[in-house]
The first five atom37 places (N, CA, C, CB, O) and aatype in JSON, in Angstrom:
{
  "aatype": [20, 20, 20, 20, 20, 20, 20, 20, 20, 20, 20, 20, 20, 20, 20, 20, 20, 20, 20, 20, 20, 20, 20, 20, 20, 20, 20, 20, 20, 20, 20, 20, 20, 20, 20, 20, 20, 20, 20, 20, 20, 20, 20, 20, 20, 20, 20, 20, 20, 20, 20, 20, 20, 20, 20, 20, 20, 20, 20, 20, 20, 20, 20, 20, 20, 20, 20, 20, 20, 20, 20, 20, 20, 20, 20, 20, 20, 20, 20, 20, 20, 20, 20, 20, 20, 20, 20, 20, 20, 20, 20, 20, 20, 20, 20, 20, 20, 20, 20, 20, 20, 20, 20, 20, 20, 20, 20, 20, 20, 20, 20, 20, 20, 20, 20, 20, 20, 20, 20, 20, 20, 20, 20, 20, 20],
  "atom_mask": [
    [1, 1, 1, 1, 1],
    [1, 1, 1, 1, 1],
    [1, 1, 1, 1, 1],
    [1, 1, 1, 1, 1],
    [1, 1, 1, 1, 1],
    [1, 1, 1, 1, 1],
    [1, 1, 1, 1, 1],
    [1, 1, 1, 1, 1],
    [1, 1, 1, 1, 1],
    [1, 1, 1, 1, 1],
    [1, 1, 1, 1, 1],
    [1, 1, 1, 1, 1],
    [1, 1, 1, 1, 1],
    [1, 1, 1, 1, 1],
    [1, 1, 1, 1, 1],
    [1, 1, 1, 1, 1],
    [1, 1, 1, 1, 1],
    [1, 1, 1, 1, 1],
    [1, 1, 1, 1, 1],
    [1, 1, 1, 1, 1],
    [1, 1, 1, 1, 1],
    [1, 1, 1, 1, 1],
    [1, 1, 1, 1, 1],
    [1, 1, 1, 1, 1],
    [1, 1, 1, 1, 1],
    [1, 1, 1, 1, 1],
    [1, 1, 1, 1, 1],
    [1, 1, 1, 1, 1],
    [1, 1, 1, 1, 1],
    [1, 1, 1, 1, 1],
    [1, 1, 1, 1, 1],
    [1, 1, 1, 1, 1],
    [1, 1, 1, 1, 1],
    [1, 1, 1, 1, 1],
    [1, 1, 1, 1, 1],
    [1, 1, 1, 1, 1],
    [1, 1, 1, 1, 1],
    [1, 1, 1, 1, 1],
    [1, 1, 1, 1, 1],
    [1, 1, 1, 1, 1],
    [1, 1, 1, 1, 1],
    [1, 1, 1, 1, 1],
    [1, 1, 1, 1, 1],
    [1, 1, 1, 1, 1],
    [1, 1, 1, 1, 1],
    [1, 1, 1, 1, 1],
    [1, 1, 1, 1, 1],
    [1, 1, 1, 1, 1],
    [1, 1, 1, 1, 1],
    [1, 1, 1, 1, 1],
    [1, 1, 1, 1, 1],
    [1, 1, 1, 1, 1],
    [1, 1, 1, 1, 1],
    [1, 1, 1, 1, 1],
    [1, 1, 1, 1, 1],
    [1, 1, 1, 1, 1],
    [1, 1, 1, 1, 1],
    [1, 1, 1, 1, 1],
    [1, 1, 1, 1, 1],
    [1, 1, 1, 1, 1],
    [1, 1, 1, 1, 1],
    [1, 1, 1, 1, 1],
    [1, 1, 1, 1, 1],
    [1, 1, 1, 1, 1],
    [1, 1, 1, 1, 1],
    [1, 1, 1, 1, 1],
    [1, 1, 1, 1, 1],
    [1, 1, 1, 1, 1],
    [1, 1, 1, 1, 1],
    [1, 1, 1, 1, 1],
    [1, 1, 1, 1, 1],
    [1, 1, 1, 1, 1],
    [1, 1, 1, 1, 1],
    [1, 1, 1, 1, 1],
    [1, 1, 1, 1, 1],
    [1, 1, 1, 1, 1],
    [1, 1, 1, 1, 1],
    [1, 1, 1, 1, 1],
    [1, 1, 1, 1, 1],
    [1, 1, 1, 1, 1],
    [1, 1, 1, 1, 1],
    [1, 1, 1, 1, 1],
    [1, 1, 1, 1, 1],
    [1, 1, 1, 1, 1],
    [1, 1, 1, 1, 1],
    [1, 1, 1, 1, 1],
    [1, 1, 1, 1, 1],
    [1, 1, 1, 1, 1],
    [1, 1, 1, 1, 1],
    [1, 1, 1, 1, 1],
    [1, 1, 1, 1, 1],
    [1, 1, 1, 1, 1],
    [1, 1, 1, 1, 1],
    [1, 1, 1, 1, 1],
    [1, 1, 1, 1, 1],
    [1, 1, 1, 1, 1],
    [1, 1, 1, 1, 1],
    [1, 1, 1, 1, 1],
    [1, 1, 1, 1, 1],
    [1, 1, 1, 1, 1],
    [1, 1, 1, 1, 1],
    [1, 1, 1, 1, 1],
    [1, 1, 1, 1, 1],
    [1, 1, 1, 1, 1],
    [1, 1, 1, 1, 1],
    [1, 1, 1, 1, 1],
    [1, 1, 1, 1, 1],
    [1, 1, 1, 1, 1],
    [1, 1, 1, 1, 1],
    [1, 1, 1, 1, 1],
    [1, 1, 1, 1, 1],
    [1, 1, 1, 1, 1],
    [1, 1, 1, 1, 1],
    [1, 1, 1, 1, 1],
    [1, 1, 1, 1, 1],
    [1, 1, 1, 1, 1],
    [1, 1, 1, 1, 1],
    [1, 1, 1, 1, 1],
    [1, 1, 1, 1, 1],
    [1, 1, 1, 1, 1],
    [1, 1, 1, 1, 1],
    [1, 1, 1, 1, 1],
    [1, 1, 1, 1, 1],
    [1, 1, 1, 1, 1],
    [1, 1, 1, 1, 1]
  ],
  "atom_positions": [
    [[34.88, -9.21, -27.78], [35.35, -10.54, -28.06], [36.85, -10.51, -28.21], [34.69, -11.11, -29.31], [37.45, -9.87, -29.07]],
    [[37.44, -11.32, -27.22], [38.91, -11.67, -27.83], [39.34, -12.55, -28.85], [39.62, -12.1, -26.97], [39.11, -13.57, -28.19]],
    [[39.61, -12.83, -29.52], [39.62, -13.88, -30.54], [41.21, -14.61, -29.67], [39.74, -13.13, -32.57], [42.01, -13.81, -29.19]],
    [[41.48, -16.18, -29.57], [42.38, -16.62, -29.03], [43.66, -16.25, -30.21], [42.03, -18.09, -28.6], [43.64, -15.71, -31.32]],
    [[44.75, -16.83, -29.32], [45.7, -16.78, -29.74], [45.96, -17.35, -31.23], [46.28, -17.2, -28.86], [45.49, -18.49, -31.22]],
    [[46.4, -17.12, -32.27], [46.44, -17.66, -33.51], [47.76, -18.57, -33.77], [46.31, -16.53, -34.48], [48.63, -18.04, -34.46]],
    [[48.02, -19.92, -33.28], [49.03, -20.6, -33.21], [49.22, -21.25, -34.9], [48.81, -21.64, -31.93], [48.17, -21.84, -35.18]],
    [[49.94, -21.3, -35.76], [49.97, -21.6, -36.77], [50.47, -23.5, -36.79], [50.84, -20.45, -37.4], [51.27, -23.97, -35.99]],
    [[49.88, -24.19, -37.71], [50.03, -25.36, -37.4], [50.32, -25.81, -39.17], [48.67, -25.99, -36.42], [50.29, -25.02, -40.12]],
    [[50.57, -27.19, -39.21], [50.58, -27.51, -40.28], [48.79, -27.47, -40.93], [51.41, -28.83, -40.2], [47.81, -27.52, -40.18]],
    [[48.7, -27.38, -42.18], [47.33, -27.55, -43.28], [47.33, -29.14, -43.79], [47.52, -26.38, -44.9], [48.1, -29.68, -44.58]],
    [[46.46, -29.59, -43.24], [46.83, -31.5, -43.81], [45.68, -30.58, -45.53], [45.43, -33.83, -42.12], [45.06, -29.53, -45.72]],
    [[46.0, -31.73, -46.27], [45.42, -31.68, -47.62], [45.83, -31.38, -48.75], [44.67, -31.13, -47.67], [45.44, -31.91, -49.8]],
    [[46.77, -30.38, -48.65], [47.28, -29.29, -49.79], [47.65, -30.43, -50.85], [48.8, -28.12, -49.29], [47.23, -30.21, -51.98]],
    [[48.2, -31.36, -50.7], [48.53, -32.01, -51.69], [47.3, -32.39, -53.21], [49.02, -33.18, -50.88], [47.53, -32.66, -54.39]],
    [[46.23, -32.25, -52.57], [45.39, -31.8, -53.14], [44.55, -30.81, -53.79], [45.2, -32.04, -52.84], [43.34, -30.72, -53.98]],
    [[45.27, -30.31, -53.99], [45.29, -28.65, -53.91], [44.86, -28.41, -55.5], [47.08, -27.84, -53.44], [45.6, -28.78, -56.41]],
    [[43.68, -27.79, -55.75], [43.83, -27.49, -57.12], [44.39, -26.27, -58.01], [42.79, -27.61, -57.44], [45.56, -25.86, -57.96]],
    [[43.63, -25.88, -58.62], [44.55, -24.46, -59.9], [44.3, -23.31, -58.58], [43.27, -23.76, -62.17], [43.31, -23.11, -57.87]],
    [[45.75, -22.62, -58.63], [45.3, -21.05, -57.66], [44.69, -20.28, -58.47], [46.56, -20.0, -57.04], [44.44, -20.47, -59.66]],
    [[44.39, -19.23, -57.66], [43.5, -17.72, -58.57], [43.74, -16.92, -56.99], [41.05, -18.0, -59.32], [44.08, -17.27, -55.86]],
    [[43.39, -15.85, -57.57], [43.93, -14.02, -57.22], [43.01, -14.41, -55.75], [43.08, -12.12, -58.68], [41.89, -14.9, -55.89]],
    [[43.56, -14.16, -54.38], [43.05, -14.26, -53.29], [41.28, -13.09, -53.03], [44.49, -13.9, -52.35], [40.31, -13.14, -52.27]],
    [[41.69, -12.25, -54.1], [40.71, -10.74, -54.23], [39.42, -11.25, -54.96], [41.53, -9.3, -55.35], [38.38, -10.61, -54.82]],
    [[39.44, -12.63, -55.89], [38.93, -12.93, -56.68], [37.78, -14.15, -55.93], [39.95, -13.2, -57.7], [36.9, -14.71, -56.59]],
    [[38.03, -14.4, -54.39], [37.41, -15.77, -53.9], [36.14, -15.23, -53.54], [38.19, -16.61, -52.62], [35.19, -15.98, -53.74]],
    [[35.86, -13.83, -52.94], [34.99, -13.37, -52.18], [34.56, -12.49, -53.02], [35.34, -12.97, -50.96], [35.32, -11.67, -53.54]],
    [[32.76, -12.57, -53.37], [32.29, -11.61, -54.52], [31.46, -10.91, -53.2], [31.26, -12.36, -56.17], [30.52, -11.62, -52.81]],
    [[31.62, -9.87, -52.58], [31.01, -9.16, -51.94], [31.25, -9.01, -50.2], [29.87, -9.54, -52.37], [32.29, -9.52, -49.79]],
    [[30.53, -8.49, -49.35], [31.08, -8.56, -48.19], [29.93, -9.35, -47.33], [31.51, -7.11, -47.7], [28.72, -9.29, -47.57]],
    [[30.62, -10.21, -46.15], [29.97, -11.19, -45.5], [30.18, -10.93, -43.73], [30.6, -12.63, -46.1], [31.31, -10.97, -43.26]],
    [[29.45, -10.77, -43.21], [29.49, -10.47, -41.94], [28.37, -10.65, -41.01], [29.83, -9.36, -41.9], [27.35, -11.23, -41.38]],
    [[28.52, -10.09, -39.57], [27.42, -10.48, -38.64], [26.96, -8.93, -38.95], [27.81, -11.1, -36.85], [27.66, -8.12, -39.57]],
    [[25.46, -8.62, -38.3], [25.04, -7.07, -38.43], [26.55, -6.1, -38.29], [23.79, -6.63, -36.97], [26.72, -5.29, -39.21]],
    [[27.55, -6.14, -37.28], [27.96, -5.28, -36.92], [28.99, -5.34, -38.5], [28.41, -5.36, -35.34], [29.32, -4.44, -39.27]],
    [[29.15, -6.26, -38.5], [30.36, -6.55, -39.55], [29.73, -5.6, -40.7], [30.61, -8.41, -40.08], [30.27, -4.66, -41.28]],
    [[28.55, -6.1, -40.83], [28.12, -5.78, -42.04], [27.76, -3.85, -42.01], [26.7, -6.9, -42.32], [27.8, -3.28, -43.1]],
    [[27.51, -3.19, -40.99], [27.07, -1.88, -40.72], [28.73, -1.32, -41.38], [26.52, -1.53, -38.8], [28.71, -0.72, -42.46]],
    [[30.04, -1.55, -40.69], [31.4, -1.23, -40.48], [31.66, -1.34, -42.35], [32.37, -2.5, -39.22], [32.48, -0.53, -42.78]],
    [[30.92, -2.39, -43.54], [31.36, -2.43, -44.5], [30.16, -1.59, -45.21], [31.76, -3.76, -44.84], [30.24, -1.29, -46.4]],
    [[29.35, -1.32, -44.63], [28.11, 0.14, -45.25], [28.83, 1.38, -44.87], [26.24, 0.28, -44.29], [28.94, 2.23, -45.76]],
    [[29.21, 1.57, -44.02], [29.33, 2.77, -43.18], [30.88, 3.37, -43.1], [28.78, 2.39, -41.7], [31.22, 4.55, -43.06]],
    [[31.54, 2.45, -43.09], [33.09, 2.76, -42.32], [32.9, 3.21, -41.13], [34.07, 3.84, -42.97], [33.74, 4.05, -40.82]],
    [[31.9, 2.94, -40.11], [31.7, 3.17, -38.46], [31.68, 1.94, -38.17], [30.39, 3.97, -37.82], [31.06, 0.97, -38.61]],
    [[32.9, 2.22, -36.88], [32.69, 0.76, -36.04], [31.73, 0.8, -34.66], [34.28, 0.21, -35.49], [31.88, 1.5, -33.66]],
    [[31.24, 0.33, -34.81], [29.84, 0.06, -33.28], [30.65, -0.36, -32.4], [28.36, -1.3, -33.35], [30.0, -1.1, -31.68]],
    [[31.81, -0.31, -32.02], [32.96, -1.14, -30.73], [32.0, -2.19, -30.41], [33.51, -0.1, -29.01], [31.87, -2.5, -29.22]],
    [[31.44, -2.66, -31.11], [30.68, -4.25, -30.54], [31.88, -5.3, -30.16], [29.62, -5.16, -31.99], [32.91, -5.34, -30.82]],
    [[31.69, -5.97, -29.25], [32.82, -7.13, -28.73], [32.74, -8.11, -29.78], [32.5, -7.93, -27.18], [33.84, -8.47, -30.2]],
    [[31.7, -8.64, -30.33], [31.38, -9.4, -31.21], [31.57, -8.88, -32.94], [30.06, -9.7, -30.77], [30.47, -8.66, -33.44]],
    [[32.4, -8.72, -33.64], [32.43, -8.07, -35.16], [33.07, -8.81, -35.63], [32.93, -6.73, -35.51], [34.07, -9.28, -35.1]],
    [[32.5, -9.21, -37.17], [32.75, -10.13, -38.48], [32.68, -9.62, -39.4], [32.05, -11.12, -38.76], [31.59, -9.1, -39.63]],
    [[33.79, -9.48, -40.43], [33.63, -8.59, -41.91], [34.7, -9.62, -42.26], [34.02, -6.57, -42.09], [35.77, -9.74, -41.67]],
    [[34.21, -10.47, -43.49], [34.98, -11.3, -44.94], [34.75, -9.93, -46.1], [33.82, -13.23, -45.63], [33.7, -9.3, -46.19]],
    [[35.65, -9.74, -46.72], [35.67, -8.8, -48.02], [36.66, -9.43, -48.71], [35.99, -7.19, -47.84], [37.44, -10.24, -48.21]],
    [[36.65, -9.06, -49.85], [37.89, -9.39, -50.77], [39.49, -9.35, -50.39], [37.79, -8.48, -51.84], [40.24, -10.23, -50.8]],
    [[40.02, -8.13, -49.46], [40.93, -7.69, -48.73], [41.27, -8.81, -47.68], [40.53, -6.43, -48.21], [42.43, -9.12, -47.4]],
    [[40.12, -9.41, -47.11], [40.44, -10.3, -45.92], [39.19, -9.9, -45.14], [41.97, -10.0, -45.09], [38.13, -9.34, -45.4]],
    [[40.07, -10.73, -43.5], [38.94, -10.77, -42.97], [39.3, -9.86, -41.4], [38.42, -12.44, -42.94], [40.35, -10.02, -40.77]],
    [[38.18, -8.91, -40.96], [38.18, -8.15, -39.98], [37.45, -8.71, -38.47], [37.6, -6.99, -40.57], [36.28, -9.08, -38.57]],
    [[37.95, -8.75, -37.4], [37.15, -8.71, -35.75], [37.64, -7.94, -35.36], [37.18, -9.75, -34.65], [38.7, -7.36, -35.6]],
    [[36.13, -7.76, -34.04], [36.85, -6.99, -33.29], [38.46, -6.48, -32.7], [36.34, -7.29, -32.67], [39.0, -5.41, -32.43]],
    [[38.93, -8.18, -32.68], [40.34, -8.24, -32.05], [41.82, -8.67, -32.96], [40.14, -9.33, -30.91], [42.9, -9.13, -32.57]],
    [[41.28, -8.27, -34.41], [42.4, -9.08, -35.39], [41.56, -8.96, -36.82], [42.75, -11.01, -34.85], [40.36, -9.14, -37.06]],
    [[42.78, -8.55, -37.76], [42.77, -8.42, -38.81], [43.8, -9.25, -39.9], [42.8, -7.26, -38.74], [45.03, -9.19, -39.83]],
    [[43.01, -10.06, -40.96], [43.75, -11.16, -41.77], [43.92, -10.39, -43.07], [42.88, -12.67, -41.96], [42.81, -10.03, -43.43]],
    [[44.88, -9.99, -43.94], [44.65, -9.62, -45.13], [45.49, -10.77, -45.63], [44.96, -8.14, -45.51], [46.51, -11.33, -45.25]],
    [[44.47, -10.91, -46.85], [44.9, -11.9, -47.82], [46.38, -11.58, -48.01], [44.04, -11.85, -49.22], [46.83, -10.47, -47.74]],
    [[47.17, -12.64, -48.51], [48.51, -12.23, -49.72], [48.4, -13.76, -50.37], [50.57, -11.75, -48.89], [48.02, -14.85, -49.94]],
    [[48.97, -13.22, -51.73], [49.22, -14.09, -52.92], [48.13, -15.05, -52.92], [50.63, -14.82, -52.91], [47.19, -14.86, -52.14]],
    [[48.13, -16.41, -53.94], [47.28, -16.84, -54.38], [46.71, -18.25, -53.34], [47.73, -16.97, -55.74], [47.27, -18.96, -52.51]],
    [[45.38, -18.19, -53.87], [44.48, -19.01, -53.04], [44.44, -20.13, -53.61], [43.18, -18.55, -52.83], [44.48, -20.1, -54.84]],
    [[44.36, -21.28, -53.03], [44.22, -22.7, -53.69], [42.49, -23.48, -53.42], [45.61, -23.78, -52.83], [41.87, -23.62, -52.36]],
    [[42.18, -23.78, -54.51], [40.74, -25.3, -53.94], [41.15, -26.72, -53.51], [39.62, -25.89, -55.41], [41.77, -27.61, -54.09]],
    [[40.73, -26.67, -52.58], [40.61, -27.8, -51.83], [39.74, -28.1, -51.7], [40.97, -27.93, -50.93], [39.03, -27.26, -51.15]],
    [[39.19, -29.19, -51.99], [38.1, -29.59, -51.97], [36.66, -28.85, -52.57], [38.13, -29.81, -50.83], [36.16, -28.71, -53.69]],
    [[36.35, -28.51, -51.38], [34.51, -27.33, -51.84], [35.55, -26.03, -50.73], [31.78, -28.27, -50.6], [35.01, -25.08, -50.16]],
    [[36.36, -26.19, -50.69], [36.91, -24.87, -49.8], [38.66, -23.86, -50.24], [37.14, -25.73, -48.05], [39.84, -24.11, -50.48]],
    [[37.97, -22.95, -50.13], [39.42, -22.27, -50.5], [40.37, -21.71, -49.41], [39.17, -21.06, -51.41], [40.28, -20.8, -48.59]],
    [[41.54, -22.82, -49.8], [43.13, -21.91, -48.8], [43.71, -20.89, -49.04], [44.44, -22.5, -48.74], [44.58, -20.8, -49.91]],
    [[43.24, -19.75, -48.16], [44.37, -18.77, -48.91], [45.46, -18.31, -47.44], [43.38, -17.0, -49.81], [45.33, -18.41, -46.22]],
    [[46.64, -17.74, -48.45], [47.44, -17.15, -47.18], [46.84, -16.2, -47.04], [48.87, -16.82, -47.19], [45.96, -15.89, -47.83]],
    [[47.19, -15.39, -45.85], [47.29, -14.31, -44.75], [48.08, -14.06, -44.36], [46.83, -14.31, -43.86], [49.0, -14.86, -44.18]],
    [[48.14, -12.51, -43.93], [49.02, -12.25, -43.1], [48.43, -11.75, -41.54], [49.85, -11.3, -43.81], [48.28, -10.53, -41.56]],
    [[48.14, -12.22, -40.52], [47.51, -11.86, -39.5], [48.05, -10.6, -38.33], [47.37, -13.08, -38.99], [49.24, -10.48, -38.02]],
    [[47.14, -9.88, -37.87], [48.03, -9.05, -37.05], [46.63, -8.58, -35.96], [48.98, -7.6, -38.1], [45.6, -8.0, -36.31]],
    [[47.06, -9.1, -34.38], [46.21, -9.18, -33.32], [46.14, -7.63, -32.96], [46.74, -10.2, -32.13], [47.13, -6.89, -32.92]],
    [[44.8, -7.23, -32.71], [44.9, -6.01, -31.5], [45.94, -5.4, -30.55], [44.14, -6.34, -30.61], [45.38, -5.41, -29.46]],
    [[46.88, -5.0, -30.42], [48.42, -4.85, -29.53], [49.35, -5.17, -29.89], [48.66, -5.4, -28.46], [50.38, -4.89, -29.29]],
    [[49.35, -5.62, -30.61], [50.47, -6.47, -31.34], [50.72, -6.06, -32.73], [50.1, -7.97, -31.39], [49.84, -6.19, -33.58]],
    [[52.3, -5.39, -33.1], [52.87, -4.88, -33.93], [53.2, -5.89, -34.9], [53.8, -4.2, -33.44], [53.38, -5.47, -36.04]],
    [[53.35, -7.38, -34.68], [53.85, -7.58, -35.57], [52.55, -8.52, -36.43], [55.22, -8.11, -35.18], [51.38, -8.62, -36.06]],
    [[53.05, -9.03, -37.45], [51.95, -10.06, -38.43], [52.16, -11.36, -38.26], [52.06, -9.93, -40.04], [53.1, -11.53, -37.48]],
    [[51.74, -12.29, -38.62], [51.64, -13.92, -38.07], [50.94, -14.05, -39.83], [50.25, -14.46, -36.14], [49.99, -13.53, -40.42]],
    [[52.22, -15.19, -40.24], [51.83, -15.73, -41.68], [50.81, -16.86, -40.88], [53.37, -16.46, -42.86], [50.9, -17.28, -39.73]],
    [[49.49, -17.29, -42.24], [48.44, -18.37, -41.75], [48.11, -18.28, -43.0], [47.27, -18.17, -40.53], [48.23, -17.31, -43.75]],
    [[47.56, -19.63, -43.26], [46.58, -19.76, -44.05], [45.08, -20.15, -43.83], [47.04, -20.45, -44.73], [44.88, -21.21, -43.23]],
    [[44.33, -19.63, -44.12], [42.57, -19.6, -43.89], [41.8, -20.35, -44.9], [41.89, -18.06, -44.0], [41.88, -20.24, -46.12]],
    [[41.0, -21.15, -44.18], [40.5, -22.35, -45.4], [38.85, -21.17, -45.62], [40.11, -24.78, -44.47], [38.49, -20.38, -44.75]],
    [[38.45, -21.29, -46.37], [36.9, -20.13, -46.59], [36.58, -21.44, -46.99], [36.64, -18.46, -47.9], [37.32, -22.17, -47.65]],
    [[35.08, -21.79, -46.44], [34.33, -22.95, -46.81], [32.93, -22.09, -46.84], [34.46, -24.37, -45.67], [32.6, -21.18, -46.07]],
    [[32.14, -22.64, -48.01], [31.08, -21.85, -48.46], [30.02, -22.83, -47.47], [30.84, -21.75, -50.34], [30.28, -24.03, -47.43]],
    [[29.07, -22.42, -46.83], [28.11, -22.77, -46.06], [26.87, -22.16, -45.99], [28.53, -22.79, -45.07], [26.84, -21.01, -45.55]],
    [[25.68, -22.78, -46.39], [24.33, -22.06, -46.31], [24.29, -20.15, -46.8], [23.88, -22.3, -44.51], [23.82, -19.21, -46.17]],
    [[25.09, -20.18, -48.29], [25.36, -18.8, -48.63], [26.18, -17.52, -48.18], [24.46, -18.47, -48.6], [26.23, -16.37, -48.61]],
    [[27.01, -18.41, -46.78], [27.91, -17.39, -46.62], [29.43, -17.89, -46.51], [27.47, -16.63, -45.44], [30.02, -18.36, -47.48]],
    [[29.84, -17.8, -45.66], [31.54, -18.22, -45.51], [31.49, -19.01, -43.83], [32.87, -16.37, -45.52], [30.84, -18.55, -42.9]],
    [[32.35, -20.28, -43.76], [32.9, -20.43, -41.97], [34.59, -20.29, -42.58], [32.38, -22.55, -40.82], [35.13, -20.99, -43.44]],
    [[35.11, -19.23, -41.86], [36.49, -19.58, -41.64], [37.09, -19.69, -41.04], [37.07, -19.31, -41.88], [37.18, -18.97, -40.04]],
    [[37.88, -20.75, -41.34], [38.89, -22.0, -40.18], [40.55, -21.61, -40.62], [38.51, -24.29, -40.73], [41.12, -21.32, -41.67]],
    [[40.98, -21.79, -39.11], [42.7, -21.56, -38.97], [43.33, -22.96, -38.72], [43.2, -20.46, -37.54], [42.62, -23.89, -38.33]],
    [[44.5, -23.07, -38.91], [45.05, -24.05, -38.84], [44.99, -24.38, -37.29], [46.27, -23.94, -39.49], [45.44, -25.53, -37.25]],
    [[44.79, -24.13, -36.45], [44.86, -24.31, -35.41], [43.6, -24.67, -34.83], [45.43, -23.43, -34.99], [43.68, -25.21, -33.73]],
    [[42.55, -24.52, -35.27], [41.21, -25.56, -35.33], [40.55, -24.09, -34.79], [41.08, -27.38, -34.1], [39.78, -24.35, -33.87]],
    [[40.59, -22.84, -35.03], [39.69, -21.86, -34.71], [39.03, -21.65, -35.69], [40.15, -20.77, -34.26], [39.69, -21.71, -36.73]],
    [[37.82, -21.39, -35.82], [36.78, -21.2, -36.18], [35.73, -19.57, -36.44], [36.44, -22.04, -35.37], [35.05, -19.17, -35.5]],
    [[35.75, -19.12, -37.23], [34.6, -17.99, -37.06], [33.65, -18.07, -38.52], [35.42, -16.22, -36.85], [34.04, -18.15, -39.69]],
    [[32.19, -18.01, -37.94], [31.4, -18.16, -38.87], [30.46, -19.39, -38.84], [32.14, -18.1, -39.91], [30.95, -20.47, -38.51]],
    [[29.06, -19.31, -39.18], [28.94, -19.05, -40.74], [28.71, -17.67, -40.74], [27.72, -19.84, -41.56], [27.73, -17.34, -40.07]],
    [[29.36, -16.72, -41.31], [29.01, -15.31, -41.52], [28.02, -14.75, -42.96], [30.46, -14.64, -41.56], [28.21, -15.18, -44.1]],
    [[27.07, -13.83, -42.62], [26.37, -14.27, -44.43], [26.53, -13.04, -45.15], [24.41, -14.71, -44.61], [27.27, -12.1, -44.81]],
    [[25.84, -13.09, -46.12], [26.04, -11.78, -46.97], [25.39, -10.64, -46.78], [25.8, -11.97, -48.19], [24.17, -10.48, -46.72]],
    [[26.55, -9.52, -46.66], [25.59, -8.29, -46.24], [24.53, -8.04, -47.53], [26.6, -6.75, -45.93], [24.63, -8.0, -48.75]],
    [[23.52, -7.9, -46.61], [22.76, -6.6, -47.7], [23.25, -5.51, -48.33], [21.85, -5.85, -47.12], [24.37, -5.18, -47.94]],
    [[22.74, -4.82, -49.23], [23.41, -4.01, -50.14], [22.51, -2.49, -49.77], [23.29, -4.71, -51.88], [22.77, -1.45, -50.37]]
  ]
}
């Protein structure tokens, strides 16, 4: 899976924004598809084209890695937090913020740019 380009856009809402808390503190456990979830049992990656891992740290694909920085805000039933993004080939990081919206027990997370991954659910233990 390639994940597209991550174009950063404005966040409509923030003004609404409620009390922050610790970005480490939003996600109580790890949330992923099988592969996601094997890579957060195991530390082996299955090179599946398709891979999803939410952890406290952020969030992992096949093609791009988000780690949280600083504090997360509520919005609504969903939490904004920053990121710092950094694509497959690509040396450098891309600031974003990631809305985590809780859905049927797991996470969908959305980029400002209307990309989408998820609903991802909770690994087994």
């Amino acid at each position: 899976m390639r994940a597209g380009r991550l174009l950063p856009i404005l966040l409509l809402g923030t003004a609404f924004a409620g009390p922050a808390v610790a970005a480490a503190d939003i996600v109580d456990g790890s949330y992923g598809n099988k592969e996601g979830c094997q890579y957060a049992a195991t530390g082996d990656s299955s090179g599946a084209d398709f891979f999803f891992l939410l952890n406290k740290e952020g969030v992992t694909t096949a093609a791009s890695y988000c780690e949280f920085k600083g504090e997360a805000k509520q919005v609504g039933g969903a939490t904004v937090v920053p990121a710092e993004c950094h694509e497959e080939g690509y040396e450098e990081t891309t600031p974003h913020e990631l809305t985590l919206t809780p859905e049927n027990g797991g996470y969908t997370i959305s980029f400002p740019d209307g990309t989408r991954w998820g609903p991802i659910m909770r690994c087994e233990k």
